[in-house]
Short mmCIF file of C-alpha atoms in Angstrom, two decimals:
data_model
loop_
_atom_site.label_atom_id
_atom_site.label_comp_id
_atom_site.label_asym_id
_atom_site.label_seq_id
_atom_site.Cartn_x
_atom_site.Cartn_y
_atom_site.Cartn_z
CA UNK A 92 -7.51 131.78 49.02
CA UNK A 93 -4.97 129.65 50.46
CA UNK A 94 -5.18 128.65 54.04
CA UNK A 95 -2.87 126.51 55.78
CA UNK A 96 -4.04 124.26 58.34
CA UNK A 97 -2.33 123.28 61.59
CA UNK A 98 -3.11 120.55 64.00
CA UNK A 99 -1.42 118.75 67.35
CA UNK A 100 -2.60 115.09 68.07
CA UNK A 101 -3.31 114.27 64.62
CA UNK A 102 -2.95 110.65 64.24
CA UNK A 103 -5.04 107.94 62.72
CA UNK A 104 -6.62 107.37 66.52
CA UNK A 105 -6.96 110.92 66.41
CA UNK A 106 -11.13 110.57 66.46
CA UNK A 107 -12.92 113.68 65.75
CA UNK A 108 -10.09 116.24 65.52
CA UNK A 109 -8.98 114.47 62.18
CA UNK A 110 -12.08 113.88 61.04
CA UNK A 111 -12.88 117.56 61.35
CA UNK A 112 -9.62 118.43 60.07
CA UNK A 113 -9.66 116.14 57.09
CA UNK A 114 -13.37 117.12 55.91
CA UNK A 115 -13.33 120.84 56.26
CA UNK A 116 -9.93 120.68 54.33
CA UNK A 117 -11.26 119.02 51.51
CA UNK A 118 -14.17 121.09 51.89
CA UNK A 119 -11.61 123.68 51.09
CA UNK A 120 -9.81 122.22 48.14
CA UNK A 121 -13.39 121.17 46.39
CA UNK A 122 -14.49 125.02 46.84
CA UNK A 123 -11.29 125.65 44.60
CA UNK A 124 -8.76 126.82 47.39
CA UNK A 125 -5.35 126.23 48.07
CA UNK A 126 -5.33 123.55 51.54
CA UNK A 127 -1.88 123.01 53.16
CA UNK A 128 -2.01 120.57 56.83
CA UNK A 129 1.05 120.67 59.12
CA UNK A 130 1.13 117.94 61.05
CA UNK A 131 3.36 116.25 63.60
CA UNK A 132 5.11 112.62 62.68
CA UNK A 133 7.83 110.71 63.44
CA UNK A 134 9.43 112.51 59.97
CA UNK A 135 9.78 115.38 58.11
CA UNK A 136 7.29 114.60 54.88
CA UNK A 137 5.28 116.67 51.99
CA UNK A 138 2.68 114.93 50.31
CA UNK A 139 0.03 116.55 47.86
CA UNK A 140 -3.10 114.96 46.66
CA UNK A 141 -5.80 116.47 44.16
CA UNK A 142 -8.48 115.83 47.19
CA UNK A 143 -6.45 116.61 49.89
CA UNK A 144 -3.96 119.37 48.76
CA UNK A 145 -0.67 119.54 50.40
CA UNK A 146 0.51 117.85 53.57
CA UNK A 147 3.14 118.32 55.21
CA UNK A 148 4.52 116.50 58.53
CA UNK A 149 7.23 117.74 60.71
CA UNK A 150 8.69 115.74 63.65
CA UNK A 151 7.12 115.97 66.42
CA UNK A 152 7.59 114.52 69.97
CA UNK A 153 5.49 111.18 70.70
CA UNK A 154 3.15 112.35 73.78
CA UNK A 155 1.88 108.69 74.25
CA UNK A 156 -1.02 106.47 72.70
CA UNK A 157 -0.08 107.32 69.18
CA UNK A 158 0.31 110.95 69.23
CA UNK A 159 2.40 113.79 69.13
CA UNK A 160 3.02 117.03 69.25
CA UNK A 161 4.82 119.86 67.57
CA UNK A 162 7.09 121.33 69.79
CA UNK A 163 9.44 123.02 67.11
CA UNK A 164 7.56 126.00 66.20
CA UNK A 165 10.49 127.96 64.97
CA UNK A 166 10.04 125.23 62.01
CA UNK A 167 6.44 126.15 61.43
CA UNK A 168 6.47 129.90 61.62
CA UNK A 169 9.49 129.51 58.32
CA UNK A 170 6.98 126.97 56.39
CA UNK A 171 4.40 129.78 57.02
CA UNK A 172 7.23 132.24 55.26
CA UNK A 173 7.37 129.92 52.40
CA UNK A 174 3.65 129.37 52.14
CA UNK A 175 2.49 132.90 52.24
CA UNK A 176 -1.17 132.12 53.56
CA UNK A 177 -4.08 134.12 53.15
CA UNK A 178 -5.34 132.70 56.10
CA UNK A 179 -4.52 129.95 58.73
CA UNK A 180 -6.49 127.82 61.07
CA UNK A 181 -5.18 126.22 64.33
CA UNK A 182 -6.63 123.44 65.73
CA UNK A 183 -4.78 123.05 69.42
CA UNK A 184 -4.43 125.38 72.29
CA UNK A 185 -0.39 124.55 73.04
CA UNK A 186 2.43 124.80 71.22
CA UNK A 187 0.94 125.99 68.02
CA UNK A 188 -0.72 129.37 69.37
CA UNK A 189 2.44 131.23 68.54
CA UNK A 190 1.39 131.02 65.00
CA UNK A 191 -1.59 133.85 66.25
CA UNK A 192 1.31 136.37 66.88
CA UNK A 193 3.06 135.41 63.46
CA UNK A 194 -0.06 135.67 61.44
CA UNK A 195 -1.01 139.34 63.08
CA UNK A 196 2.87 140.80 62.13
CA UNK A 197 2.66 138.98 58.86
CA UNK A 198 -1.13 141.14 57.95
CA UNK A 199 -2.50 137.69 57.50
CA UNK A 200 -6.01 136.21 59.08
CA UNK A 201 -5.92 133.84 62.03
CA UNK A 202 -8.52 131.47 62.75
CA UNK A 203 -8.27 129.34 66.58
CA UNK A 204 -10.72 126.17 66.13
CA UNK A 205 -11.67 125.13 69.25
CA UNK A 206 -11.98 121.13 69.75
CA UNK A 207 -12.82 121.43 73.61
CA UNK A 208 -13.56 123.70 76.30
CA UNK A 209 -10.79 124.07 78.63
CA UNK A 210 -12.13 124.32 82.19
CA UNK A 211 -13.87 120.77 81.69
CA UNK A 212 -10.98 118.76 80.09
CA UNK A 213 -9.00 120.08 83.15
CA UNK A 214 -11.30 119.28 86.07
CA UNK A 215 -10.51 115.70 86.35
CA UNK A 216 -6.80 116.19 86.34
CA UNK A 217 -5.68 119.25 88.91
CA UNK A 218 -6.82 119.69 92.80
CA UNK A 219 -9.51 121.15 93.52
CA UNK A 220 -7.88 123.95 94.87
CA UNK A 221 -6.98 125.16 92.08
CA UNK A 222 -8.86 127.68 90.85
CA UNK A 223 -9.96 126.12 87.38
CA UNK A 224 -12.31 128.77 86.12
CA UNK A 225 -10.05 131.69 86.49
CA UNK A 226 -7.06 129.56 84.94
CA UNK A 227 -9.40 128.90 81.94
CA UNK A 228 -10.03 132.43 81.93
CA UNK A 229 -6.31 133.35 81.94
CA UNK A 230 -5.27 131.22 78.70
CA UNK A 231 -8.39 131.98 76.85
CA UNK A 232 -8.09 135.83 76.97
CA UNK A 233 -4.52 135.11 76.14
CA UNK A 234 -5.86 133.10 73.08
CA UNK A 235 -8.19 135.85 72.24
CA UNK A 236 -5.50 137.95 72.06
CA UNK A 237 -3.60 136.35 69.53
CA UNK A 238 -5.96 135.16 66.99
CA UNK A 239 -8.62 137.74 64.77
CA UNK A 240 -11.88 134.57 65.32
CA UNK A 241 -12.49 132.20 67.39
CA UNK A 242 -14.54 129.08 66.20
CA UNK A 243 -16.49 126.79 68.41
CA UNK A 244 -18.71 124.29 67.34
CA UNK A 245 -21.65 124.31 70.22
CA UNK A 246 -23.36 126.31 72.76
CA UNK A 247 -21.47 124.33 75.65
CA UNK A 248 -18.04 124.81 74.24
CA UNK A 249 -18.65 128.87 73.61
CA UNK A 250 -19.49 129.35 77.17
CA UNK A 251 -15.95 130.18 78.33
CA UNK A 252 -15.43 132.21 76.01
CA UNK A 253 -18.08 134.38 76.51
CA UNK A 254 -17.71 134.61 80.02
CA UNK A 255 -14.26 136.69 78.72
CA UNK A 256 -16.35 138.58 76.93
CA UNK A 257 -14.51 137.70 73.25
CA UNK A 258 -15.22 139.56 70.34
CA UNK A 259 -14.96 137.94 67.31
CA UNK A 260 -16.76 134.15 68.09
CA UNK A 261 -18.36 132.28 65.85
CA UNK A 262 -20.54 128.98 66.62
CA UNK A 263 -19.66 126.61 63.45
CA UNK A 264 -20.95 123.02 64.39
CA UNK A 265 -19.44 120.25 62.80
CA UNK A 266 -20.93 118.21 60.13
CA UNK A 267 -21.28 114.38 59.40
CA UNK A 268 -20.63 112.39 56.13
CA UNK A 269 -24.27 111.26 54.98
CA UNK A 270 -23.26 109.39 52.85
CA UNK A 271 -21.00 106.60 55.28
CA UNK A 272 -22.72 106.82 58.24
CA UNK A 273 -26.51 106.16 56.93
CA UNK A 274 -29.18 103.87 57.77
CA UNK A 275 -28.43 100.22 56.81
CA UNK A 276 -31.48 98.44 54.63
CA UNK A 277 -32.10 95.84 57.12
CA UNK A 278 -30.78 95.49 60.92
CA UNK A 279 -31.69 92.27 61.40
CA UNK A 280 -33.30 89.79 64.25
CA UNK A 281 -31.76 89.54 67.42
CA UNK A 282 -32.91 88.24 70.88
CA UNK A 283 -31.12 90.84 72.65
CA UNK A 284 -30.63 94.59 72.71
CA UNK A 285 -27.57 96.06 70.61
CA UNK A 286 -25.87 98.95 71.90
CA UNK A 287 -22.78 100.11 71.25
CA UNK A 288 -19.63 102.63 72.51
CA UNK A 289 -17.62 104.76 69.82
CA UNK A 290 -14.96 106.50 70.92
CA UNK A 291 -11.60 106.18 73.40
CA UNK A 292 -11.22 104.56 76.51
CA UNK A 293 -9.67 107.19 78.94
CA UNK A 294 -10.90 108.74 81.87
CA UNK A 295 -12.45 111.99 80.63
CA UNK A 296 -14.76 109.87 78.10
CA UNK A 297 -16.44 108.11 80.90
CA UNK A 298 -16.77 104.48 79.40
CA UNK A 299 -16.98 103.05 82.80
CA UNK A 300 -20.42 105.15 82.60
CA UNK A 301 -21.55 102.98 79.42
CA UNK A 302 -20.16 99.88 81.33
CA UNK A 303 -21.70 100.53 84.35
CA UNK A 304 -25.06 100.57 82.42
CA UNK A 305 -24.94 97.52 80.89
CA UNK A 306 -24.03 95.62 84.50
CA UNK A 307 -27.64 97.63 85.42
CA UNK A 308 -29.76 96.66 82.30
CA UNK A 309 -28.45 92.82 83.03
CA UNK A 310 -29.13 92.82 86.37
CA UNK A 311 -33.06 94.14 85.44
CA UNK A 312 -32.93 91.42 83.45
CA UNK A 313 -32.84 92.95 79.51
CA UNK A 314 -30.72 90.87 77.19
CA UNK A 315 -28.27 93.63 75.81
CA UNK A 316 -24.71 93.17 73.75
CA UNK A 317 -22.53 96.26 74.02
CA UNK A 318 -20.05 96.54 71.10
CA UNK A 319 -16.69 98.89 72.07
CA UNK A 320 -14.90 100.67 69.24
CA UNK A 321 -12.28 102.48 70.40
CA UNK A 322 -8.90 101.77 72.06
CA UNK A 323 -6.93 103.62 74.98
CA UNK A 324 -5.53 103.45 78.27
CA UNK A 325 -8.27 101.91 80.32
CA UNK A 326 -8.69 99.06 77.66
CA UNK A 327 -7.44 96.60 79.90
CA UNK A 328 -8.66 97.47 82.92
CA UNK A 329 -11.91 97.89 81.29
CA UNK A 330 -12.20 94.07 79.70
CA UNK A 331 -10.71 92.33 82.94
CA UNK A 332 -13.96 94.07 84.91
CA UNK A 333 -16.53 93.22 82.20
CA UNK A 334 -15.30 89.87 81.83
CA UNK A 335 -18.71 88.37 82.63
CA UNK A 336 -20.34 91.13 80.75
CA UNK A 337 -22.15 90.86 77.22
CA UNK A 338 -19.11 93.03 76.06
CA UNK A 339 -17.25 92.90 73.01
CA UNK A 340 -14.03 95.05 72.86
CA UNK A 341 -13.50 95.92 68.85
CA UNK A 342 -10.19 98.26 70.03
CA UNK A 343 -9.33 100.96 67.22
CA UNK A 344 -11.18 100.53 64.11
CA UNK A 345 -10.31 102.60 61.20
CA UNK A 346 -12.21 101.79 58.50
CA UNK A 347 -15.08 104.28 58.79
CA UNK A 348 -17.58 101.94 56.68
CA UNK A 349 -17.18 99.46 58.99
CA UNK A 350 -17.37 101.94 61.96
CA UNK A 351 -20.90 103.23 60.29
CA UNK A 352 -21.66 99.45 59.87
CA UNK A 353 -21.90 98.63 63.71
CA UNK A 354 -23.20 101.45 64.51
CA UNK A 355 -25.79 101.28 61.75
CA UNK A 356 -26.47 97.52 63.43
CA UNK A 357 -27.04 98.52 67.04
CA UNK A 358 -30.37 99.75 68.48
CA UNK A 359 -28.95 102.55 70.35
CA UNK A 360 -25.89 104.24 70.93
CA UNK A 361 -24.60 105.50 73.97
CA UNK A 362 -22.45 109.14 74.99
CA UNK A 363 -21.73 109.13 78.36
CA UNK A 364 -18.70 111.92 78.38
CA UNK A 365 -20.08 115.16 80.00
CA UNK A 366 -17.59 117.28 78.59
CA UNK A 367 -17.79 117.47 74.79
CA UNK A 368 -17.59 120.29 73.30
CA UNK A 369 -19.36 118.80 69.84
CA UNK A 370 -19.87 115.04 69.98
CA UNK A 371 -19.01 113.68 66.58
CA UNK A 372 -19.64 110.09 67.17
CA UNK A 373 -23.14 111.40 67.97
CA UNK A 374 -24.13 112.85 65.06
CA UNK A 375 -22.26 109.69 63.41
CA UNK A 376 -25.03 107.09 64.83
CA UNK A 377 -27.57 109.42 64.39
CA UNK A 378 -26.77 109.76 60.50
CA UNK A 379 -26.90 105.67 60.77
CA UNK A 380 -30.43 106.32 62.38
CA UNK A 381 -29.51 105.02 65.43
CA UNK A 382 -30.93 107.22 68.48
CA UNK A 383 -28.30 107.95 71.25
CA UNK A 384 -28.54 108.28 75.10
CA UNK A 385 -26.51 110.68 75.64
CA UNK A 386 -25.15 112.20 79.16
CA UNK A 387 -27.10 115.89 79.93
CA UNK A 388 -23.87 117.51 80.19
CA UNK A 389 -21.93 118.75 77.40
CA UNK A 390 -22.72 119.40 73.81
CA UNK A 391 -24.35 116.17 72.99
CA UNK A 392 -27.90 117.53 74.16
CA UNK A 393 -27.95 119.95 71.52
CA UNK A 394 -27.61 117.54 68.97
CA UNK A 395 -30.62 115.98 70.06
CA UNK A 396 -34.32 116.10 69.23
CA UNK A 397 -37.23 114.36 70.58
CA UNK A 398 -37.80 110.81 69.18
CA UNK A 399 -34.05 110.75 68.11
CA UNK A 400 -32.51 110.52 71.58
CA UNK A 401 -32.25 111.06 75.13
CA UNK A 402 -30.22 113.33 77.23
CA UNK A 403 -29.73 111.66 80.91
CA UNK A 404 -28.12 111.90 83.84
CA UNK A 405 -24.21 110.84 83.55
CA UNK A 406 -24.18 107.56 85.66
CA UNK A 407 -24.53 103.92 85.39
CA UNK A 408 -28.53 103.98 86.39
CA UNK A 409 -29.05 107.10 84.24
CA UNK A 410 -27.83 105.86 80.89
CA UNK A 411 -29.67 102.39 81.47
CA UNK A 412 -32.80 104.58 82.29
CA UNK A 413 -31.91 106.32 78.82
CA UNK A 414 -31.84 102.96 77.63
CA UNK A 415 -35.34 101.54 78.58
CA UNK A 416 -37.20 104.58 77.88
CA UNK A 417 -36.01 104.12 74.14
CA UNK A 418 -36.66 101.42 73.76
CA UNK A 419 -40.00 102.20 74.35
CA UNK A 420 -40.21 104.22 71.22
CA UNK A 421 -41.47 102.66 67.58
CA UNK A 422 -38.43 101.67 66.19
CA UNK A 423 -38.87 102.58 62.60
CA UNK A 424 -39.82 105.66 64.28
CA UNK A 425 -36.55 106.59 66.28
CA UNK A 426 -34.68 105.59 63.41
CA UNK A 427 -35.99 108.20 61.25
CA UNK A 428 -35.90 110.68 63.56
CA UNK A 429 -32.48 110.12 64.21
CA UNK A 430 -31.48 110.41 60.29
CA UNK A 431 -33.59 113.75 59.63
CA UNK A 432 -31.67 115.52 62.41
CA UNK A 433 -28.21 114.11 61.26
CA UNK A 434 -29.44 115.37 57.72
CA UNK A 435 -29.39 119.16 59.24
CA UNK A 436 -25.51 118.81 59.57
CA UNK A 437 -23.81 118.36 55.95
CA UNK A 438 -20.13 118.67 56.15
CA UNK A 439 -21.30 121.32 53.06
CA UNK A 440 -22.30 124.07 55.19
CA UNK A 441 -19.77 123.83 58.00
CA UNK A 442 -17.27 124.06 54.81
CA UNK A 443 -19.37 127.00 53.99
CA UNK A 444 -19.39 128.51 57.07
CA UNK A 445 -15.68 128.36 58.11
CA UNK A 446 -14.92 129.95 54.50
CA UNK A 447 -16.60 132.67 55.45
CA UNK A 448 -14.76 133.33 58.75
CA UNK A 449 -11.69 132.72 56.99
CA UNK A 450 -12.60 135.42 54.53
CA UNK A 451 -13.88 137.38 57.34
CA UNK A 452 -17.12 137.70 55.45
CA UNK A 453 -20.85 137.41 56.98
CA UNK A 454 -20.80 134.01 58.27
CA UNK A 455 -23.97 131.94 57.22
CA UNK A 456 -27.08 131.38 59.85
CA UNK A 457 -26.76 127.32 60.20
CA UNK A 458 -28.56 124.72 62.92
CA UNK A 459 -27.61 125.06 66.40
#
């Protein structure tokens, strides 16, 4: 089977969306398929790998922070001619959604991946007048209409589309790569409590949330260190108000070992973004056996069991709560935990999984 894979925003700041990209197409090429990615760049580029199969970057339009977007799809739909897909899989809700239409007059499958649920990316940034739920609606049936499956990876992000009523959803969750992020042999001593922040700093992540918290826990008198990986438009606004904090700003880091590495080192991990329709960079520090307080909106609840984390409240008091009550718990204990429920998400089956939607097969019962 060939399937060609299209994405907006890819970048190497990208976060999840490339990481989700990039595994579940070399999921695809190890499983003996033919994997093509069109990407946006700054130039037109084809580049094939035996891991990675073909890639191919076509100019798109810089939309700030490192990314872009495709706005030429006249370009795409005549690489899709010339590739002659058995199947393709979009990854953005934009520009790209015209491929839908292509793939239905050209008899071949069409797969929309959903990376986030519309209504709750949108709520920060429109009036509220506007009616954002039947706006939502609006696109989504439209996006129903043009694609034969629709893939989302949690309960929280299939929620709009089954208040459509959508045939043909699937719930694929995402997996994590057990073998980067996994426990370290020794942690170390350290006086104070570790914590740490993965992911960008923009207003719909909340890191002012995570912030916040660690202003709390200081104030009640805990000795914590909160270690920042991630870069974005808040950064400096962020480190001029935490000046006097115990905060260490590591911007982007792209080396995933050391990502898994200070994760692996910190005590807990927190997710204070309500809105995630997955949360990666949970089931990253949980791999690392590092529990996570995580916000009780959102997807990040469901990756979490008792003993390997702790869904709270989405404000400053509630994730330093999150944080004491953890810290309660044995900590060889929580660590394990937090491993054998990362363990129930290889990359492997959500590989699996999508292959079978592509081929529009039964797709496999996974965890939830």
């Amino acid at each position: 089977m060939r399937i060609v894979q299209l994405a907006n925003l890819y970048s190497p700041v990208s976060g999840g969306l490339r990481t989700a990209v990039n595994a579940l197409g070399r999921g695809y090429v190890a499983a003996g398929h033919e994997r093509v990615l069109i990407v946006p760049g700054a130039v037109e580029s084809r580049v094939e790998t035996d891991t990675d199969g073909l890639v191919i970057t076509v100019p798109g339009v810089p939309v700030g922070a490192g990314y872009r977007m495709i706005t030429n799809t006249g370009q795409v739909l005549r690489l899709l001619d010339e590739l002659a897909p058995n199947s393709v899989e979009v990854s953005d809700k934009l520009t790209l959604t015209r491929v839908g239409r292509w793939a239905r007059r050209a008899g071949v499958r069409s797969v929309l991946l959903s990376h986030e649920r519309l209504d709750a990316i949108l709520a920060p940034r429109v009036p509220d007048w506007v009616p954002l739920e039947r706006v939502a609606d609006l696109w989504n049936r439209r996006l129903v209409g043009s694609f034969d499956a629709i893939v989302v990876t949690s309960a929280f992000a299939r929620e709009e589309f089954e208040r459509i009523g959508a045939p043909s959803l699937f719930r694929v969750p995402l997996g994590v790569d057990l073998e980067t992020f996994r426990p370290r042999g020794d942690t170390g001593s350290h006086h104070e409590t570790r914590l740490v922040y993965v992911g960008r700093l923009s207003a719909e992540k909340h890191p002012d949330l995570v912030l916040g918290a660690v202003r709390v826990l200081t104030r009640r008198g805990l000795a914590v260190r909160l270690d920042v990986l991630g870069d974005g438009p808040a950064r400096e606004r962020l480190e001029r108000e935490t000046s006097d904090l115990p905060v260490v700003f590591h911007g982007h880091v792209g080396d995933r070992a050391e990502v898994a590495e200070k994760i692996g080192a910190a005590d807990i991990a927190l997710a204070p973004c309500p809105v995630e329709s997955f949360g990666l960079s949970v089931l990253e520090a949980l791999a690392c056996g590092t529990p996570v307080v995580a916000a009780a909106r959102g997807a990040a609840p469901e990756l979490l069991t008792p003993g390997a984390g702790l869904a709270v409240p989405p404000t400053d008091e509630g994730l330093a709560d999150g944080v004491e009550t953890v810290l309660t718990w044995p900590a060889e204990d929580r660590r394990r935990r937090a491993r054998a429920r990362a363990e129930e998400f290889p990359w492997s089956a959500t590989v699996d999984r999508m292959l079978a939607v592509h081929a529009g097969a039964p797709v496999p019962a996974g965890v939830g």
